[in-house]
Coordinates of C-alpha atoms in Angstrom, one line a residue:
M1 CA 151.7 67.8 224.9
S2 CA 152.5 71.5 224.6
K3 CA 153.3 73.7 227.5
E4 CA 150.2 75.8 226.8
K5 CA 148.0 72.7 227.0
E6 CA 149.7 71.6 230.2
T7 CA 149.1 74.9 231.8
K8 CA 145.5 74.9 230.9
K9 CA 145.0 71.4 232.2
H10 CA 146.6 72.5 235.5
I11 CA 144.4 75.6 235.8
V12 CA 141.1 73.9 235.0
P13 CA 140.9 70.6 237.1
V14 CA 138.6 68.2 235.2
K15 CA 137.2 66.2 238.1
K16 CA 137.0 68.9 240.7
E17 CA 133.5 69.2 242.2
P18 CA 132.7 72.8 242.9
L19 CA 131.2 73.7 246.3
T20 CA 127.5 74.6 246.2
P21 CA 125.6 77.2 248.3
E22 CA 124.1 76.2 251.6
R23 CA 120.5 75.1 251.1
Q24 CA 118.1 77.3 253.0
S25 CA 116.8 75.4 256.1
N26 CA 115.1 76.4 259.3
M27 CA 113.8 73.4 261.1
S28 CA 110.8 74.0 263.2
I29 CA 107.7 72.1 264.4
D30 CA 104.1 71.6 263.1
G31 CA 101.3 70.0 265.0
F32 CA 100.6 66.4 264.0
N33 CA 96.8 67.1 264.2
L34 CA 97.1 70.7 263.2
A35 CA 98.7 69.9 259.8
E36 CA 95.6 67.9 258.8
F37 CA 93.3 70.9 258.2
S38 CA 93.4 74.5 257.0
L39 CA 92.4 77.2 259.6
S40 CA 91.3 79.7 256.9
P41 CA 89.3 79.5 253.7
L42 CA 91.4 79.2 250.5
T43 CA 90.2 82.4 248.9
Y44 CA 91.6 85.9 248.2
Q45 CA 89.0 87.8 250.4
T46 CA 87.9 86.4 253.8
R47 CA 85.9 89.3 255.1
E48 CA 82.6 87.6 254.1
F49 CA 83.4 84.8 256.7
A50 CA 83.2 87.2 259.7
H51 CA 81.0 85.7 262.5
K52 CA 80.5 82.6 260.4
E53 CA 81.2 78.8 260.7
L54 CA 82.6 76.2 258.4
F55 CA 81.5 72.7 259.0
Y56 CA 82.9 69.5 257.3
E57 CA 81.5 66.1 257.9
W58 CA 82.5 62.7 256.4
E59 CA 82.7 59.0 257.0
Q60 CA 86.1 57.3 257.4
V61 CA 87.3 53.9 258.6
L62 CA 89.4 54.5 261.8
D63 CA 90.8 51.5 263.6
G64 CA 88.8 49.1 261.5
E65 CA 85.5 50.8 262.2
L66 CA 83.5 53.2 260.1
R67 CA 83.3 56.5 262.0
Q68 CA 81.5 59.8 261.5
C69 CA 84.1 62.5 261.5
Y70 CA 83.6 66.3 261.7
F71 CA 85.7 69.5 261.7
K72 CA 84.0 72.8 262.6
I73 CA 85.8 76.2 262.7
S74 CA 84.2 79.4 263.9
Y75 CA 85.4 82.9 263.0
G76 CA 84.9 86.2 264.9
E77 CA 85.0 89.8 263.8
T78 CA 88.4 89.3 262.1
P79 CA 88.5 86.1 260.0
P80 CA 91.9 84.7 259.3
N81 CA 93.5 84.3 255.9
A82 CA 96.5 82.3 254.5
D83 CA 99.0 84.7 256.1
T84 CA 97.5 84.1 259.5
E85 CA 98.6 80.4 259.4
D86 CA 102.1 81.7 258.4
Y87 CA 102.3 83.8 261.5
L88 CA 101.0 81.0 263.7
L89 CA 103.9 78.7 262.4
L90 CA 106.3 81.6 263.1
L91 CA 105.1 81.7 266.7
F92 CA 105.6 77.9 267.1
F93 CA 109.2 78.4 265.9
L94 CA 109.9 81.2 268.4
G95 CA 108.2 79.2 271.2
Q96 CA 110.4 76.2 270.4
I97 CA 113.6 78.3 270.5
K98 CA 112.7 80.1 273.8
N99 CA 111.1 76.9 275.3
T100 CA 108.0 79.0 276.3
P101 CA 105.2 77.3 274.3
L102 CA 102.2 78.6 276.3
A103 CA 103.3 82.2 277.0
L104 CA 105.6 83.6 274.3
E105 CA 107.3 86.9 275.0
T106 CA 108.2 88.5 271.7
S107 CA 108.0 91.7 269.7
F108 CA 106.9 93.0 266.3
Y109 CA 110.5 93.2 265.2
E110 CA 111.3 89.6 266.2
I111 CA 108.2 88.1 264.4
L112 CA 109.1 89.9 261.2
K113 CA 112.8 89.1 261.5
T114 CA 111.9 85.4 261.8
K115 CA 109.9 85.8 258.5
G116 CA 113.0 87.3 256.9
I117 CA 112.2 91.1 257.2
D118 CA 115.2 92.4 259.1
Y119 CA 114.4 96.0 259.7
T120 CA 112.2 98.2 261.9
P121 CA 108.5 97.4 261.3
N122 CA 106.4 100.1 259.6
K123 CA 102.8 101.0 260.4
Q124 CA 101.3 98.7 257.9
Q125 CA 103.4 95.7 259.1
I126 CA 102.4 96.3 262.7
H127 CA 98.8 96.6 261.8
S128 CA 99.0 93.3 259.9
I129 CA 100.4 91.4 262.9
I130 CA 97.7 92.8 265.2
R131 CA 95.1 91.8 262.7
H132 CA 96.3 88.2 262.5
L133 CA 96.6 88.0 266.3
D134 CA 93.0 89.2 266.6
A135 CA 91.9 86.6 264.1
L136 CA 93.6 83.8 266.0
M137 CA 92.1 85.0 269.3
D138 CA 88.6 84.9 267.8
L139 CA 89.0 81.5 266.1
K140 CA 87.4 78.4 267.6
I141 CA 88.0 74.8 266.6
E142 CA 85.7 71.8 267.2
T143 CA 86.6 68.3 265.9
N144 CA 86.7 64.6 266.7
F145 CA 89.5 64.0 264.2
I146 CA 92.2 64.1 266.9
Y147 CA 94.6 61.1 267.1
D148 CA 96.9 60.5 270.2
R149 CA 100.0 58.7 268.9
K150 CA 101.0 57.7 272.5
T151 CA 97.8 55.9 273.4
K152 CA 97.0 55.1 269.8
K153 CA 93.4 56.3 270.3
W154 CA 91.0 58.7 268.6
N155 CA 89.5 61.5 270.7
K156 CA 85.7 61.7 271.1
G157 CA 85.7 65.4 270.4
I158 CA 87.3 68.6 271.6
K159 CA 86.5 72.3 271.4
T160 CA 89.2 75.0 271.8
G161 CA 90.5 78.4 270.8
V162 CA 94.0 79.0 269.4
I163 CA 95.4 81.9 271.4
S164 CA 93.7 83.0 274.6
G165 CA 95.1 86.6 274.2
Y166 CA 98.0 88.9 273.9
E167 CA 99.3 91.9 275.7
Y168 CA 101.1 95.1 274.9
K169 CA 104.0 96.6 276.7
S170 CA 103.4 100.2 277.9
K171 CA 105.3 102.7 279.9
K172 CA 103.2 102.1 283.0
Q173 CA 101.4 98.7 282.7
R174 CA 100.5 95.9 280.5
L175 CA 97.4 96.3 278.4
K176 CA 95.1 93.6 277.1
R177 CA 93.5 93.6 273.7
L178 CA 92.3 97.2 273.3
S179 CA 88.7 98.1 274.3
A180 CA 86.8 101.3 274.4
S181 CA 88.1 102.1 277.9
D182 CA 91.8 101.4 277.1
T183 CA 94.3 104.1 276.1
I184 CA 96.8 103.7 273.3
E185 CA 99.0 106.7 274.0
D186 CA 101.6 104.9 276.1
I187 CA 101.8 101.6 274.1
Q188 CA 105.4 100.8 273.0
E189 CA 105.5 97.2 271.9
L190 CA 103.9 93.8 271.7
D191 CA 104.8 91.9 274.9
T192 CA 103.3 88.4 275.5
I193 CA 101.1 86.0 273.4
Y194 CA 99.2 83.3 275.3
F195 CA 98.2 80.1 273.7
D196 CA 95.1 78.2 274.7
P197 CA 96.2 75.2 276.9
A198 CA 93.7 72.9 275.3
F199 CA 94.9 73.9 271.8
Y200 CA 98.5 73.3 272.7
K201 CA 97.7 69.9 274.3
Y202 CA 95.8 68.5 271.3
F203 CA 97.3 70.3 268.3
V204 CA 100.9 71.3 269.2
A205 CA 102.3 69.2 272.0
D206 CA 102.4 66.1 269.7
N207 CA 104.5 67.7 266.9
I208 CA 106.4 66.7 263.8
S209 CA 109.6 68.3 262.3
F210 CA 108.9 70.9 259.7
D211 CA 111.2 73.0 257.5
L212 CA 110.0 76.6 257.8
A213 CA 112.4 78.0 255.2
T214 CA 111.1 75.5 252.6
Y215 CA 107.6 76.3 253.5
F216 CA 108.1 80.0 252.8
L217 CA 109.9 79.2 249.5
L218 CA 106.6 77.8 248.2
E219 CA 105.1 81.3 248.4
N220 CA 101.5 80.4 247.3
P221 CA 99.0 79.1 250.0
T222 CA 98.0 76.0 248.0
P223 CA 101.5 74.4 247.7
K224 CA 102.2 75.5 251.3
R225 CA 99.1 73.5 252.6
M226 CA 100.0 70.6 250.4
Y227 CA 103.5 70.5 251.9
R228 CA 102.2 70.5 255.5
F229 CA 99.7 67.8 254.8
G230 CA 102.1 65.7 252.8
N231 CA 104.9 66.2 255.4
K232 CA 102.6 64.7 258.1
Y233 CA 101.7 61.6 256.1
A234 CA 104.9 60.9 254.2
K235 CA 107.1 61.1 257.3
N236 CA 104.8 59.0 259.5
F237 CA 103.0 56.6 257.1
G238 CA 105.3 56.5 254.0
S239 CA 102.4 57.2 251.6
F240 CA 98.8 58.3 251.8
G241 CA 96.0 58.9 249.2
L242 CA 92.7 60.8 249.4
D243 CA 89.8 61.6 247.0
L244 CA 90.8 64.8 245.2
V245 CA 87.5 66.7 245.8
H246 CA 87.3 65.6 249.4
F247 CA 90.9 66.8 249.9
C248 CA 90.2 70.2 248.3
I249 CA 87.2 71.0 250.4
T250 CA 88.0 69.6 253.8
R251 CA 91.8 69.9 253.8
L252 CA 92.8 72.7 251.5
G253 CA 89.8 74.9 252.6
M254 CA 88.4 75.5 249.1
K255 CA 84.9 76.7 248.8
K256 CA 82.4 74.0 248.0
S257 CA 80.8 76.3 245.4
Y258 CA 84.1 76.8 243.7
V259 CA 84.9 73.1 243.5
D260 CA 81.3 72.3 242.3
G261 CA 81.9 74.9 239.6
F262 CA 84.2 72.5 237.7
K263 CA 82.1 70.6 235.2
Y264 CA 84.9 68.1 234.8
I265 CA 87.1 67.0 237.7
S266 CA 89.9 66.7 235.2
K267 CA 90.0 70.5 235.1
L268 CA 90.3 70.7 238.9
A269 CA 93.2 68.2 238.7
S270 CA 94.9 70.3 236.0
K271 CA 94.4 73.4 238.2
L272 CA 96.2 71.7 241.2
R273 CA 99.1 69.9 239.3
P274 CA 101.3 73.1 239.0
H275 CA 101.1 73.5 242.8
A276 CA 102.0 69.8 243.3
S277 CA 104.9 70.3 240.9
R278 CA 106.2 73.3 242.9
V279 CA 106.2 71.2 246.1
N280 CA 108.0 68.3 244.3
E281 CA 110.7 70.7 242.9
T282 CA 111.3 72.4 246.3
V283 CA 110.9 69.5 248.8
D284 CA 113.3 66.7 248.0
E285 CA 111.8 64.1 250.4
L286 CA 108.1 64.5 249.2
E287 CA 106.4 63.5 246.0
I288 CA 102.8 64.5 245.2
T289 CA 100.9 63.0 242.3
I290 CA 97.3 63.5 241.1
Q291 CA 96.0 60.6 239.1
K292 CA 92.7 59.0 237.9
D293 CA 91.2 56.4 240.3
K294 CA 87.8 54.9 239.5
K295 CA 87.5 53.7 243.1
Q296 CA 87.3 57.3 244.3
P297 CA 83.9 59.2 244.3
S298 CA 85.3 62.0 242.1
G299 CA 87.3 59.6 239.9
Y300 CA 90.6 61.3 240.9
K301 CA 93.0 60.8 243.8
I302 CA 95.8 62.9 245.2
Y303 CA 98.7 60.8 246.4
F304 CA 101.5 61.8 248.9
C305 CA 104.6 59.6 248.9
D306 CA 107.9 59.7 250.9
N307 CA 110.8 60.3 248.6
T308 CA 113.8 60.2 251.0
E309 CA 115.7 57.9 248.6
G310 CA 115.9 60.8 246.2
E311 CA 114.2 59.2 243.2
Q312 CA 114.4 61.4 240.0
K313 CA 111.4 63.5 239.6
K314 CA 109.7 64.5 236.3
A315 CA 111.0 67.9 235.1
S316 CA 108.5 70.5 234.0
L317 CA 107.7 74.2 234.4
E318 CA 104.3 73.6 236.0
G319 CA 105.4 74.8 239.4
F320 CA 107.1 78.0 238.3
T321 CA 105.8 81.4 239.2
K322 CA 105.4 84.0 236.4
A323 CA 108.7 85.6 237.5
E324 CA 110.5 82.2 237.4
K325 CA 109.1 81.5 233.9
K326 CA 110.3 84.9 232.8
L327 CA 113.8 84.1 234.2
Y328 CA 113.8 80.7 232.6
E329 CA 113.0 82.2 229.2
E330 CA 115.7 84.9 229.7
L331 CA 118.3 82.2 230.5
C332 CA 117.4 80.3 227.4
K333 CA 117.7 83.4 225.3
E334 CA 121.2 83.9 226.7
G335 CA 122.2 80.5 225.3
I336 CA 121.7 78.1 228.3
Y337 CA 120.0 74.9 227.2
P338 CA 116.4 74.4 228.6
S339 CA 117.2 71.5 231.0
P340 CA 120.1 73.3 232.7
A341 CA 118.2 76.6 232.7
R342 CA 115.2 74.9 234.5
N343 CA 117.5 73.3 237.1
L344 CA 119.3 76.6 237.6
V345 CA 116.0 78.4 238.3
V346 CA 115.0 75.7 240.9
K347 CA 118.5 75.9 242.5
L348 CA 118.3 79.7 242.8
R349 CA 114.8 79.4 244.4
T350 CA 116.0 76.7 246.8
Y351 CA 119.2 78.4 247.9
L352 CA 118.5 82.1 247.6
G353 CA 114.7 82.4 247.9
R354 CA 113.3 85.6 246.5
L355 CA 116.8 87.0 246.1
G356 CA 117.4 84.3 243.4
A357 CA 115.8 86.3 240.6
A358 CA 117.6 89.5 241.5
Y359 CA 120.9 87.7 241.6
A360 CA 120.3 86.1 238.2
E361 CA 119.4 89.5 236.7
Y362 CA 122.6 91.0 238.2
T363 CA 124.8 88.2 236.9
I364 CA 123.4 88.4 233.3
K365 CA 123.9 92.2 233.3
A366 CA 127.5 91.9 234.6
F367 CA 128.2 89.2 232.1
R368 CA 127.0 91.4 229.2
K369 CA 129.0 94.3 230.6
Y370 CA 132.3 92.3 230.4
E371 CA 131.4 91.2 226.9
K372 CA 131.0 94.8 225.7
K373 CA 134.5 95.5 227.0
G374 CA 135.9 93.3 224.4
L375 CA 136.0 89.8 226.0
K376 CA 135.6 87.3 223.2
I377 CA 133.4 84.3 223.8
D378 CA 132.6 81.7 221.2
K379 CA 128.8 82.2 220.4
K380 CA 128.3 78.4 220.3
N381 CA 129.6 78.1 223.9
R382 CA 128.2 81.3 225.3
G383 CA 125.4 79.6 227.3
G384 CA 128.0 77.2 228.8
V385 CA 130.2 80.0 229.9
L386 CA 127.3 81.9 231.5
L387 CA 126.2 78.7 233.3
Q388 CA 129.8 78.3 234.6
A389 CA 129.5 81.9 235.9
F390 CA 126.5 80.9 237.9
N391 CA 128.0 77.6 239.1
D392 CA 131.2 79.3 240.3
H393 CA 129.3 82.3 241.6
W394 CA 131.7 84.8 240.0
Y395 CA 129.4 87.7 240.6
Y396 CA 127.9 86.7 244.0
P397 CA 130.2 88.8 246.2
A398 CA 129.6 91.9 244.1
F399 CA 125.8 91.2 244.1
M400 CA 125.7 90.9 247.9
E401 CA 127.7 94.1 248.3
W402 CA 125.3 95.9 246.0
H403 CA 122.2 94.4 247.7
N404 CA 123.5 95.2 251.3
S405 CA 124.3 98.8 250.3
K406 CA 120.8 99.1 248.8
E407 CA 119.3 97.9 252.1
K408 CA 121.4 100.4 254.1
R409 CA 120.3 103.3 251.9
E410 CA 116.6 102.3 252.4
E411 CA 117.1 102.0 256.1
A412 CA 118.8 105.4 256.3
K413 CA 116.0 106.9 254.4
A414 CA 113.5 105.3 256.8
L415 CA 115.4 106.8 259.8
K416 CA 115.6 110.2 258.1
Y417 CA 111.8 110.4 257.6
P418 CA 110.3 108.4 260.6
E419 CA 106.6 108.0 260.9
K420 CA 105.4 109.8 264.0
N421 CA 103.8 107.7 266.6
A422 CA 103.6 104.7 264.2
V423 CA 102.2 102.3 266.8
Q424 CA 99.6 104.7 268.1
Q425 CA 98.3 105.4 264.6
V426 CA 98.1 101.8 263.6
I427 CA 96.0 100.2 266.3
N428 CA 92.4 99.7 265.4
Q429 CA 90.4 102.0 267.6
K430 CA 87.1 100.3 267.0
P431 CA 85.6 99.2 270.3
Q432 CA 86.1 95.5 270.9
Q433 CA 85.3 93.0 273.6
T434 CA 87.9 92.7 276.3
L435 CA 89.5 89.3 276.8
N436 CA 89.4 87.2 279.9
F437 CA 92.9 86.1 280.6
P438 CA 93.9 83.2 282.8
K439 CA 93.4 83.8 286.5
K440 CA 97.0 83.3 287.3
E441 CA 98.6 86.7 287.5
T442 CA 101.7 87.4 285.5
P443 CA 104.3 89.5 287.3
I444 CA 104.7 93.0 285.7
K445 CA 108.0 93.6 284.1
K446 CA 109.5 97.0 283.7
P447 CA 109.8 97.8 280.0
K448 CA 113.0 99.0 278.6
A449 CA 113.5 102.7 278.2
Q450 CA 114.2 102.5 274.5
D451 CA 111.6 101.9 271.9
A452 CA 111.5 98.2 271.3
L453 CA 110.4 98.8 267.7
K454 CA 113.9 100.1 267.0
T455 CA 115.9 97.4 268.7
P456 CA 115.9 93.6 268.4
S457 CA 114.5 91.6 271.3
V458 CA 117.8 89.8 271.7
E459 CA 120.9 91.9 271.2
I460 CA 124.0 90.1 270.0
K461 CA 127.4 91.5 270.9
K462 CA 129.2 92.4 267.6
T463 CA 132.9 92.6 267.1
K464 CA 134.7 94.4 264.2
F465 CA 135.8 92.0 261.4
R466 CA 139.5 91.8 260.6
L467 CA 140.7 89.3 258.1
E468 CA 144.0 88.5 259.9
K469 CA 142.2 87.9 263.2
F470 CA 139.6 85.7 261.4
K471 CA 142.4 83.7 259.8
E472 CA 144.0 83.2 263.2
L473 CA 140.8 82.1 264.9
Y474 CA 139.4 79.9 262.1
P475 CA 142.4 78.7 260.0
D476 CA 140.5 75.7 258.5
V477 CA 137.5 77.8 257.3
F478 CA 139.9 80.4 255.8
A479 CA 141.9 77.7 254.0
K480 CA 138.8 76.1 252.6
I481 CA 137.4 79.4 251.3
Y482 CA 140.8 80.5 249.9
Q483 CA 141.3 77.2 248.1
Y484 CA 138.0 77.3 246.5
Q485 CA 138.2 80.9 245.5
L486 CA 141.7 80.4 244.0
E487 CA 140.5 77.4 241.9
S488 CA 137.4 79.4 240.9
A489 CA 139.6 82.4 239.8
K490 CA 141.8 80.1 237.8
R491 CA 138.8 78.7 235.9
A492 CA 137.6 82.2 235.3
L493 CA 141.0 83.2 234.1
A494 CA 141.1 80.3 231.6
T495 CA 137.7 81.0 230.3
F496 CA 137.2 84.8 230.5
G497 CA 140.7 86.2 230.9
E498 CA 142.1 88.1 233.8
A499 CA 139.5 91.0 233.7
I500 CA 136.9 89.1 235.6
V501 CA 139.3 88.5 238.5
T502 CA 141.3 91.8 238.4
N503 CA 138.2 94.0 237.8
N504 CA 139.5 95.2 234.5
G505 CA 143.1 95.7 235.7
K506 CA 142.3 97.7 238.9
N507 CA 143.8 94.9 241.0
T508 CA 146.4 92.2 240.6
F509 CA 145.3 88.5 240.3
D510 CA 146.2 87.8 244.0
E511 CA 144.4 91.0 245.2
G512 CA 141.3 89.9 243.3
V513 CA 141.3 86.5 244.9
L514 CA 141.9 88.0 248.3
Q515 CA 138.9 90.4 248.0
R516 CA 136.6 87.5 247.3
V517 CA 138.1 85.5 250.2
E518 CA 137.6 88.5 252.5
F519 CA 133.9 88.8 251.5
Y520 CA 133.1 85.2 252.3
C521 CA 135.1 85.3 255.6
H522 CA 133.1 88.3 256.6
Q523 CA 129.9 86.4 256.0
C524 CA 131.2 83.6 258.2
H525 CA 132.2 86.1 260.9
R526 CA 128.6 87.5 261.1
E527 CA 127.0 84.0 261.3
F528 CA 129.5 82.8 263.9
E529 CA 128.6 85.7 266.1
K530 CA 125.0 84.6 265.9
G531 CA 126.0 81.1 267.2
R532 CA 126.0 79.3 263.9
S533 CA 129.3 77.6 264.3
D534 CA 128.7 75.1 261.5
Y535 CA 127.9 77.8 258.9
F536 CA 129.7 77.8 255.5
P537 CA 128.8 80.6 253.1
P538 CA 127.1 80.1 249.7
M539 CA 129.7 80.2 247.0

């Protein structure tokens, strides 16, 4: 064996498993009984449902006995939509963290930050949150489909609201939901949200684990609701099946007129399969199938099954959004084979969320840039080299630096041109009924002098990052990052030459490796300050 071949073999380890990014996860709770139904109609516009009721009734065998079941939901002036349920789940998550499930003290900023929007809320975002809180306050639920897992008995019927009210923080006092007699001049921030005790007892207290990050990765309301329903049954019963039409109307919240509009149920099944595929791709432990079943009234059945053993799922593009399909086609044009391209799109969605498409676009552009500068790649192996660039995350540090600087520019622009009296302008001044709060008086807290919209609810003490200090405090983490980056740089050197590591000769090889190490160590430093001691950066 020649010295050249020996060197190459030494540089590119054959059996070395590259580290993968940390999968997005944010474990929260969902109500065992709440996950059964949708609180809002599955439609683009919900204004037509103001001051209306939706009533579902069906027969089902419960505890060996045929029982008449019902679920009725009443809306007020502001009917909820799919986003309203998203905000409700965010409030559950915050209540779980703070251990204050019935009276949650929070802020507009904190709610949006939990959703992934980490900057000062603008007028439109504040207005949106207020609208969803109004919708939850007006909403009333009445049902007898309530199961107590402790007593193993079905409830005869309950009627409850969702939240009993919320309060604003002002300079002088707390204000309830605004009425004609209230003033909005002194309002600074959202203060406390009160959940209805009966709602919490029957719909939230008996809860199941639920991944909030996975839920938001699904994006569309239909797969989101499928995931919640399937999460309940797959985790607790292993598998569960339901008539497809019955599921669409009573569980998904589809309009009956919309479902009846399908002349053939096979077309309805085809309409839902892409959403089921998206759940299957994103949620490892859940498998949803829609199949023919002559025993069902509609002739079709939707089936939810536990997949914790990780059985291989059927590969398709059914669950892809338009942007993901466009990215898939772009990757194929760049020379990556269809199957790896599809898996890469799913991986980017799962680990980077909506940033995945932007990262892929940045990587492809950077890859082309290096090619134009004279780097020779065999055309037959071009797709494989690009795939290696994704797998080894060659451009990830540069992408994050570009993304963070872009966010800082946008934030600076927002501070330079602030909206005057954003909160005062946004609150709906239409006269509304005042809310009767619980008789128990809540002690008035003095609000902070600074505007809460411009500061997080919980401030974290930050220290300046220094690589040498980090290396001293976390030697194992530093060594792990350095070892991986060194091996990744050597693979890049063998495939692409030194330009990819040295930034076209601006740095030495060692300096290039150290820059990447510093980037990932800085990421760890920020997360460790937030209390995530087990964090390891995506690489």
